[in-house]
Amino acid sequence: MSRPIRVTMTVNGRRRHVTVPAMKRLRDVLREDLKLSGSKEGCGEGECGACSVLIDGKSVNSCLVPAAQASGARIVTIEGLARGRRLSALQRAFIELGGAQCGICTPGMLITATELLQRAKGRVPGDQEVREALAGNLCRCTGYQKIVDAVRAAARTRVSAKRAKARPRAAAARTRVSAKRSARPKTRRP
Amino acid sequence: MLTLPAFEWLRPANLDDALAHLANHAAESLVVAGGTDAVPNLKHRLHEPRWIVHLGRLDELRFVRESEGALSIGPLVTLSAIARHEGIRRDFPSLARAASLVASPQIRNMGTLGGNLCLDTRCTYYNQTYFWRDALGFCLKKDGVRCHVVPQGRRCVAAHSSDVSPVLISLDASVDISNARGSRTVPVDEFFVGDGVHNNVLVPGELVTRVTIPAASRGLRAAYQKLRPRAAIDFPMLSVAFAARVSDGGCEHARLVVSALGAKPRRIGGLDALVKGRPLDDALGEALAEAAYRQCRPLTNVAYDDAYRHEMVPVFVRRAVREAGGIA
């Protein structure tokens, strides 16, 4: 039997230390040692994506990661998507559009979709792009269409929220430009 | 639930430390980069190492360098990074495509170029739990002496299942291999051997440290086609990589590689005489499809019908030639 090792990682923004056997799977460390039971186990072989978590911003299957490999990593689980009691736009869209059915695939779907929306940087990904991004997350309720709809709806919310934020600034910028323009002739006047 | 066996975790600080450890303990060590193939295999007790040597933090093996002479890629570059890399997509689209078709987004975020190149071979009678393999009787690839695919066979015929390797062969790529004493360079075409137990030329203590694609392969018309039950996650049950140099006078040279059938990718022979001076069109695709069909013999090594896979060889060769030729 191998000696337990000390692993330090940042989980949902908090620094955590655990002393576990090196071969303990990250999924089990999260669920058992850190009591974060949101990430599920489906197949245990890296096929179904129910155990997906973000490691350093990338969605990975936590059932394929020995604890030792996660040492020093920044991990985000489904528990880390909400800000306090306020759900993320993606989580709200899943609820509103029926993207969650039995719930087993939902944490993994949300984690992988979070990576997609971060990568899309304010663009609304197309139907096909969402399907390809979620190709490693199986839903046995076969509720895929509603999941895809929810991801795109959340992306649209983010885009319109960004535009709303950007608008006052853009307006302010225009004012500054016009102020400059009107100022310029004055300074040039001999 | 499938658990991992007990092992000790080694995280060498640099390549030299990794090679120094492997110089003495290669037989008891398993080298892991992303771990996406090694970890399921460990759960199935297909590997039972004392040490896991984790390369994931060796930043010196994570690079993509474009120069006039060649493109070189470190073995630790992830498959998603290759699939998204602008220079690779522009100059070697078939490689970017093959990387983008490996398993799932999660696996590609962890899985590396070197890991996919050195992927363990796969077989219905091998990729099973210990309990399953014990119940049927162990096979010669692991723990046993007989082959369940070829009952009288002495050689393991487990299927080579890498997506990137047939493409790298078609692009005339080579790999740098190092051990504690030095390094050597081997064309990817000669990297694999027809033995499913250990299907490449790496000897204990050696690691792949670089993959190089010559600049001369930049202008090739290339394509990769993969057959699998689902459009994601699954390993190939047949894969076809094609690359041709085409000028005004038609094809000058072509490479066609059919894989996922046996222990090593099969490079279809006699191509130069077949393609010389001909345009890259459907008629040529048909001729290449026939040649490939004659030269390939799928076995019952993976869980899909061998006759079906054989019939799909010409179909996928035609598709690859059409893709390479830009025929809509």
XYZ file of C-alpha atoms in Angstrom:
518
model
C 0.000 0.000 0.000
C 1.341 3.391 -0.893
C 1.755 6.118 1.706
C -0.933 8.805 1.848
C 0.250 12.075 0.363
C -0.638 15.646 1.167
C -2.374 17.414 -1.686
C -3.071 21.138 -1.778
C -5.490 22.553 -4.306
C -7.797 25.500 -4.740
C -11.396 24.330 -4.859
C -14.077 26.888 -5.703
C -11.736 29.666 -4.677
C -10.761 28.143 -1.313
C -7.368 26.606 -0.612
C -7.869 23.039 0.581
C -5.459 20.477 1.973
C -6.172 16.764 2.051
C -4.047 13.784 3.014
C -5.109 10.909 0.811
C -3.653 7.887 -0.991
C -2.051 9.067 -4.256
C -4.397 6.891 -6.289
C -7.594 8.234 -4.746
C -9.576 9.714 -7.596
C -10.175 13.452 -7.564
C -13.895 12.705 -7.828
C -13.748 10.768 -4.546
C -11.596 13.407 -2.853
C -14.170 16.043 -3.790
C -17.159 13.997 -2.720
C -15.782 12.241 0.367
C -13.002 14.388 1.801
C -14.335 17.806 0.802
C -18.045 16.876 1.009
C -18.780 18.373 -2.401
C -21.196 15.747 -3.651
C -22.441 17.676 -6.667
C -20.107 15.934 -9.129
C -21.597 12.553 -9.957
C -20.165 9.254 -11.065
C -21.685 7.576 -14.100
C -19.272 5.232 -15.811
C -15.994 5.751 -13.956
C -14.137 5.368 -17.260
C -14.161 8.847 -18.760
C -17.063 8.280 -21.132
C -20.118 9.898 -19.592
C -18.863 13.240 -18.243
C -21.084 13.203 -15.117
C -17.988 13.825 -12.962
C -16.742 16.813 -15.016
C -15.017 19.593 -13.090
C -12.930 22.526 -14.268
C -9.195 22.122 -13.700
C -7.384 25.373 -14.464
C -10.391 26.466 -16.511
C -10.683 23.285 -18.595
C -13.448 20.730 -18.224
C -12.059 17.285 -17.373
C -13.375 13.975 -16.069
C -12.533 13.917 -12.357
C -12.864 10.106 -12.273
C -9.715 9.931 -14.439
C -7.594 12.177 -12.243
C -5.618 10.623 -9.390
C -5.562 13.045 -6.437
C -1.806 13.522 -6.816
C -2.292 14.835 -10.339
C -4.619 17.580 -9.061
C -1.995 18.912 -6.668
C -1.618 22.668 -7.115
C -4.585 22.894 -9.496
C -7.428 25.404 -9.494
C -10.615 23.370 -9.403
C -14.175 24.522 -9.906
C -17.029 22.123 -9.201
C -20.752 22.563 -9.720
C -20.909 24.002 -6.173
C -18.648 26.843 -7.313
C -20.786 28.192 -10.171
C -23.242 30.215 -8.081
C -22.233 33.466 -6.364
C -23.587 32.912 -2.870
C -27.281 32.203 -3.370
C -27.346 33.733 -6.838
C -27.221 31.076 -9.540
C -25.164 31.662 -12.677
C -26.950 32.653 -15.886
C -26.328 29.129 -17.147
C -27.891 27.506 -14.083
C -30.947 29.792 -14.327
C -31.340 28.985 -18.020
C -31.198 25.230 -17.277
C -34.033 25.664 -14.752
C -36.134 27.953 -16.957
C -35.830 25.866 -20.115
C -36.006 22.389 -18.579
C -32.361 21.587 -19.183
C -32.277 19.431 -16.064
C -34.342 16.262 -15.925
C -33.182 13.431 -13.637
C -30.164 15.534 -12.675
C -27.312 13.041 -12.936
C -25.720 14.607 -16.016
C -26.604 18.189 -15.026
C -23.506 19.084 -12.956
C -21.207 17.850 -15.732
C -23.250 19.578 -18.431
C -23.097 22.877 -16.535
C -19.347 22.581 -15.958
C -18.561 21.848 -19.612
C -20.972 24.533 -20.803
C -19.280 27.002 -18.445
C -15.956 26.322 -20.184
C -17.639 26.775 -23.583
C -19.162 30.147 -22.623
C -15.861 31.341 -21.193
C -14.119 30.360 -24.418
C -16.847 31.959 -26.547
C -16.071 35.299 -24.851
C -19.432 36.926 -25.300
C -20.286 35.297 -28.640
C -23.411 33.135 -28.808
C -22.193 29.705 -29.955
C -24.213 27.986 -32.673
C -26.324 24.885 -32.113
C -23.671 22.603 -33.622
C -20.862 24.185 -31.636
C -22.756 23.605 -28.383
C -23.443 19.992 -29.341
C -19.786 19.389 -30.121
C -18.672 21.066 -26.893
C -21.056 18.847 -24.906
C -20.196 15.663 -26.840
C -18.440 14.245 -23.783
C -21.494 14.614 -21.528
C -24.113 11.928 -21.921
C -27.727 12.531 -20.868
C -29.632 9.277 -20.495
C -32.937 11.157 -20.289
C -31.907 12.242 -23.824
C -32.895 15.806 -22.971
C -30.217 17.213 -25.251
C -32.304 19.755 -27.156
C -33.373 21.581 -24.009
C -29.806 21.536 -22.721
C -28.519 23.057 -25.982
C -31.318 25.648 -25.869
C -30.419 26.529 -22.274
C -26.721 26.964 -23.059
C -27.492 29.272 -25.989
C -30.077 31.204 -23.967
C -27.508 31.727 -21.214
C -24.972 32.911 -23.790
C -27.510 35.412 -25.137
C -28.194 36.682 -21.601
C -24.469 37.177 -21.062
C -24.116 38.965 -24.384
C -27.038 41.313 -23.752
C -25.855 41.935 -20.175
C -22.444 42.849 -21.541
C -23.965 45.175 -24.131
C -26.120 46.834 -21.478
C -23.003 47.363 -19.395
C -21.026 48.585 -22.385
C -23.706 51.029 -23.556
C -23.345 53.758 -20.917
C -19.596 53.565 -21.369
C -19.917 53.833 -25.154
C -22.217 56.797 -24.759
C -19.737 58.398 -22.389
C -16.949 57.747 -24.863
C -18.936 59.458 -27.619
C -19.469 62.471 -25.405
C -15.774 62.648 -24.707
C -14.971 62.463 -28.421
C -17.444 65.208 -29.269
C -16.074 67.311 -26.443
C -12.582 66.854 -27.829
C -13.706 67.706 -31.333
C -15.367 70.875 -30.207
C -12.303 71.694 -28.153
C -9.862 71.110 -30.959
C -10.635 74.165 -33.168
C -10.258 76.374 -30.151
C -6.740 75.204 -29.433
C -5.772 75.407 -33.090
C -7.017 78.875 -33.503
C -4.047 81.161 -33.794
C -17.140 1.440 -8.917
C -13.701 0.802 -10.379
C -10.890 1.906 -8.089
C -7.247 2.507 -8.850
C -4.612 0.061 -7.620
C -2.026 1.211 -5.074
C 0.993 2.945 -6.540
C 3.562 5.549 -5.673
C 3.350 8.858 -7.448
C 6.484 10.408 -8.847
C 6.504 13.897 -10.227
C 9.932 14.498 -11.729
C 10.989 18.151 -11.802
C 12.515 17.908 -15.250
C 13.097 15.541 -18.144
C 16.521 14.452 -16.878
C 15.054 13.383 -13.534
C 12.332 11.428 -15.324
C 14.853 9.668 -17.565
C 17.153 8.964 -14.599
C 14.331 7.232 -12.754
C 13.312 5.268 -15.837
C 16.922 4.176 -16.456
C 16.703 2.023 -13.328
C 13.015 1.343 -12.813
C 11.352 1.350 -16.229
C 9.928 -2.155 -15.807
C 8.079 -1.189 -12.623
C 6.988 2.246 -13.822
C 4.130 3.546 -15.883
C 4.645 6.877 -17.606
C 1.539 9.063 -17.486
C 0.939 12.439 -19.130
C -2.791 13.296 -19.241
C -3.715 9.878 -17.864
C -6.921 9.572 -19.875
C -5.928 6.180 -21.296
C -3.656 5.006 -18.485
C -6.177 5.588 -15.688
C -9.006 3.415 -17.099
C -6.400 0.763 -17.896
C -5.114 0.927 -14.324
C -8.667 0.485 -13.077
C -8.909 -2.652 -15.199
C -5.574 -3.836 -13.753
C -4.064 -3.846 -17.244
C -1.037 -2.056 -15.808
C 0.204 -2.824 -12.308
C 3.127 -0.469 -11.801
C 4.919 0.264 -8.557
C 5.479 3.845 -9.683
C 3.486 6.248 -11.752
C 5.827 8.732 -13.378
C 3.700 11.783 -14.052
C 5.112 13.992 -16.794
C 2.277 16.521 -16.718
C 4.367 19.264 -15.122
C 7.387 19.034 -17.453
C 6.870 22.357 -19.192
C 9.956 21.747 -21.355
C 7.895 19.142 -23.231
C 4.985 21.510 -23.868
C 5.670 23.673 -26.939
C 4.629 24.280 -30.531
C 7.471 25.757 -32.581
C 7.001 26.811 -36.159
C 10.123 27.413 -38.205
C 10.979 27.480 -41.880
C 12.307 23.939 -41.775
C 9.641 22.233 -39.724
C 6.857 22.324 -37.191
C 7.836 20.722 -33.920
C 5.387 19.876 -31.177
C 6.163 18.815 -27.635
C 4.551 15.537 -26.564
C 2.759 17.228 -23.655
C 0.722 19.585 -25.840
C -2.908 18.656 -25.246
C -5.089 17.404 -28.060
C -7.470 20.351 -27.628
C -4.524 22.751 -27.964
C -3.499 21.029 -31.211
C -7.061 21.069 -32.524
C -7.271 24.844 -31.882
C -3.731 25.901 -32.789
C -3.929 28.387 -35.646
C -0.669 27.408 -37.337
C -1.477 23.692 -37.203
C -4.989 24.282 -38.536
C -3.596 26.325 -41.399
C -0.614 24.168 -42.392
C -1.619 20.686 -41.231
C -5.413 20.641 -41.103
C -5.599 16.839 -41.107
C -3.598 16.739 -37.858
C -5.818 19.369 -36.216
C -8.845 17.407 -37.433
C -7.561 14.071 -36.074
C -6.814 15.674 -32.695
C -10.304 17.204 -32.637
C -11.880 13.776 -33.179
C -10.200 12.020 -30.244
C -12.742 10.902 -27.630
C -14.506 13.860 -25.970
C -13.703 17.507 -25.120
C -12.864 16.516 -21.521
C -10.446 13.811 -22.689
C -8.833 16.181 -25.217
C -8.339 18.782 -22.465
C -6.209 16.247 -20.557
C -4.947 13.886 -23.262
C -1.680 14.761 -24.979
C -0.082 14.292 -28.372
C 2.556 11.972 -26.923
C -0.078 9.996 -25.047
C -2.187 9.499 -28.147
C 0.870 8.494 -30.158
C 1.911 5.939 -27.522
C -1.669 4.834 -26.827
C -1.964 1.242 -25.666
C -3.516 -1.081 -28.260
C -7.125 -2.129 -27.737
C -9.000 -5.425 -27.944
C -12.372 -6.826 -26.882
C -10.580 -9.411 -24.759
C -8.148 -6.961 -23.181
C -10.033 -3.761 -22.325
C -12.108 -5.451 -19.661
C -12.131 -5.635 -15.884
C -9.890 -8.134 -14.103
C -13.001 -10.139 -13.171
C -14.125 -10.345 -16.815
C -10.697 -11.361 -18.087
C -10.263 -13.911 -15.331
C -13.679 -15.461 -16.063
C -12.921 -15.988 -19.758
C -9.278 -16.901 -19.295
C -6.523 -14.323 -19.585
C -5.158 -13.503 -23.035
C -1.570 -13.271 -24.189
C -1.472 -9.499 -24.027
C -1.935 -9.602 -20.259
C -1.599 -12.391 -17.714
C -2.283 -15.263 -20.167
C -0.760 -17.261 -23.016
C -3.503 -17.629 -25.604
C -5.166 -15.266 -28.037
C -8.966 -15.213 -28.132
C -9.004 -13.427 -31.511
C -6.682 -15.777 -33.407
C -6.869 -19.027 -31.402
C -3.578 -20.453 -32.691
C -1.920 -17.029 -32.809
C 1.383 -16.358 -31.101
C 1.307 -12.645 -31.687
C -1.081 -10.153 -30.113
C -3.350 -8.512 -32.708
C -4.910 -5.826 -30.472
C -5.839 -2.768 -32.526
C -3.733 0.348 -32.781
C -6.284 3.043 -31.878
C -4.469 6.355 -32.079
C -6.048 9.057 -34.231
C -2.932 11.173 -34.633
C -0.477 8.482 -35.679
C -1.919 7.590 -39.133
C -1.993 11.321 -39.901
C 1.585 11.828 -38.707
C 2.700 8.947 -40.950
C 0.872 10.482 -43.919
C 2.646 13.812 -43.223
C 6.093 12.156 -43.062
C 6.577 13.192 -39.428
C 9.285 11.911 -37.131
C 9.697 11.550 -33.375
C 12.663 12.292 -31.137
C 13.167 9.651 -28.491
C 15.388 10.107 -25.445
C 16.728 7.999 -22.630
C 19.261 8.741 -19.904
C 22.150 8.130 -22.322
C 21.091 10.088 -25.388
C 18.484 10.467 -28.071
C 17.534 9.206 -31.513
C 15.104 10.216 -34.237
C 12.690 7.759 -35.840
C 10.173 8.382 -38.649
C 6.641 7.812 -37.305
C 6.290 5.362 -40.204
C 8.898 3.159 -38.475
C 7.805 3.915 -34.910
C 5.171 1.184 -34.749
C 5.642 -2.583 -34.847
C 3.103 -5.305 -35.525
C 2.914 -6.632 -31.979
C -0.137 -5.659 -29.955
C 1.537 -6.308 -26.596
C 3.937 -3.439 -27.120
C 3.384 -1.866 -30.506
C 6.181 0.670 -30.781
C 9.968 0.764 -30.870
C 10.364 2.437 -27.458
C 12.569 0.297 -25.232
C 12.299 0.532 -21.429
C 13.704 3.840 -20.244
C 12.854 5.797 -23.396
C 10.418 8.663 -23.822
C 9.128 10.553 -26.849
C 10.377 14.130 -26.467
C 9.330 15.803 -29.710
C 7.226 15.288 -32.830
C 8.458 17.003 -35.990
C 6.600 17.555 -39.243
C 8.861 18.697 -42.100
C 8.018 21.974 -43.826
C 7.904 20.050 -47.113
C 4.616 18.524 -45.896
C 2.996 21.967 -45.604
C 1.489 22.098 -49.064
C 0.104 18.562 -49.039
C -3.560 17.947 -49.777
C -4.447 15.942 -46.703
C -7.444 14.471 -44.932
C -8.423 12.269 -42.009
C -11.563 10.137 -41.782
C -12.686 8.135 -38.774
C -15.374 5.470 -38.398
C -16.854 4.863 -34.960
C -20.250 3.926 -33.552
C -20.962 7.369 -32.071
C -19.714 10.708 -33.378
C -17.867 11.286 -30.087
C -16.107 9.466 -27.256
C -15.475 6.184 -29.108
C -12.142 4.924 -30.335
C -11.952 4.389 -34.100
C -13.034 1.048 -35.520
C -11.429 2.206 -38.752
C -9.404 5.285 -39.602
C -7.955 6.603 -42.850
C -5.299 9.278 -43.312
C -4.421 10.519 -46.767
C -1.917 13.094 -48.034
C -0.884 13.909 -51.604
C 1.408 16.364 -53.296
C -0.477 17.808 -56.255
C 0.903 20.170 -58.900
C -0.327 21.315 -62.320
C 0.787 17.984 -63.725
C -1.444 16.041 -61.287
C -0.383 13.954 -58.273
C 3.329 13.597 -57.714
C 3.263 11.522 -54.597
C 0.719 10.202 -52.102
C 0.511 8.397 -48.786
C -2.524 6.455 -47.634
C -2.634 4.992 -44.139
C -5.418 2.736 -42.871
C -5.517 2.106 -39.148
C -7.441 0.727 -36.159
C -7.477 -2.681 -37.835
C -4.287 -4.328 -36.554
C -1.484 -3.661 -34.090
C 0.137 -1.041 -36.324
C -1.171 1.428 -38.895
C -1.003 0.001 -42.397
C 0.579 2.137 -45.080
C -0.983 1.123 -48.381
C 1.785 0.082 -50.782
C 2.329 0.678 -54.487
C 0.778 4.120 -54.386
C 3.323 6.157 -56.325
C 2.839 4.175 -59.552
C -0.923 4.415 -59.054
C -1.192 8.162 -58.510
C 1.640 9.582 -60.650
C 0.444 12.310 -62.993
C -3.246 11.732 -62.277
C -5.609 14.434 -61.031
C -6.957 14.109 -57.477
C -10.472 13.130 -58.469
C -13.098 10.456 -57.909
C -11.486 8.049 -60.393
C -8.247 8.176 -58.431
C -10.219 7.821 -55.197
C -11.770 4.660 -56.606
C -8.377 3.213 -57.554
C -6.978 3.973 -54.091
C -10.084 2.518 -52.437
C -9.621 -0.748 -54.346
C -5.929 -0.959 -53.428
C -6.712 -0.366 -49.755
C -9.532 -2.928 -49.767
C -7.173 -5.578 -51.179
C -4.412 -4.845 -48.676
C -6.488 -4.624 -45.449
C -7.718 -7.582 -43.395
C -9.678 -6.515 -40.293
C -9.778 -8.984 -37.387
C -12.326 -9.536 -34.634
C -10.068 -7.651 -32.216
C -12.554 -4.882 -31.470
C -16.220 -5.310 -30.698
C -17.414 -4.435 -34.189
C -18.019 -6.732 -37.128
C -14.800 -7.356 -39.069
C -16.569 -7.834 -42.430
C -18.376 -4.517 -41.964
C -15.101 -2.760 -41.155
C -13.533 -4.295 -44.275
C -16.392 -3.074 -46.474
C -16.057 0.394 -44.967
C -12.352 0.648 -45.918
C -13.027 1.716 -49.554
C -15.885 3.997 -48.446
C -13.640 5.883 -46.037
C -10.712 5.998 -48.478
C -13.025 7.588 -51.089
C -14.224 10.106 -48.487
C -10.642 10.944 -47.486
C -9.595 11.493 -51.129
C -12.640 13.683 -51.762
C -11.913 15.696 -48.618
C -8.246 16.126 -49.597
C -9.175 17.060 -53.147
C -11.789 19.548 -52.015
C -14.466 17.676 -53.986
C -17.835 18.683 -52.570
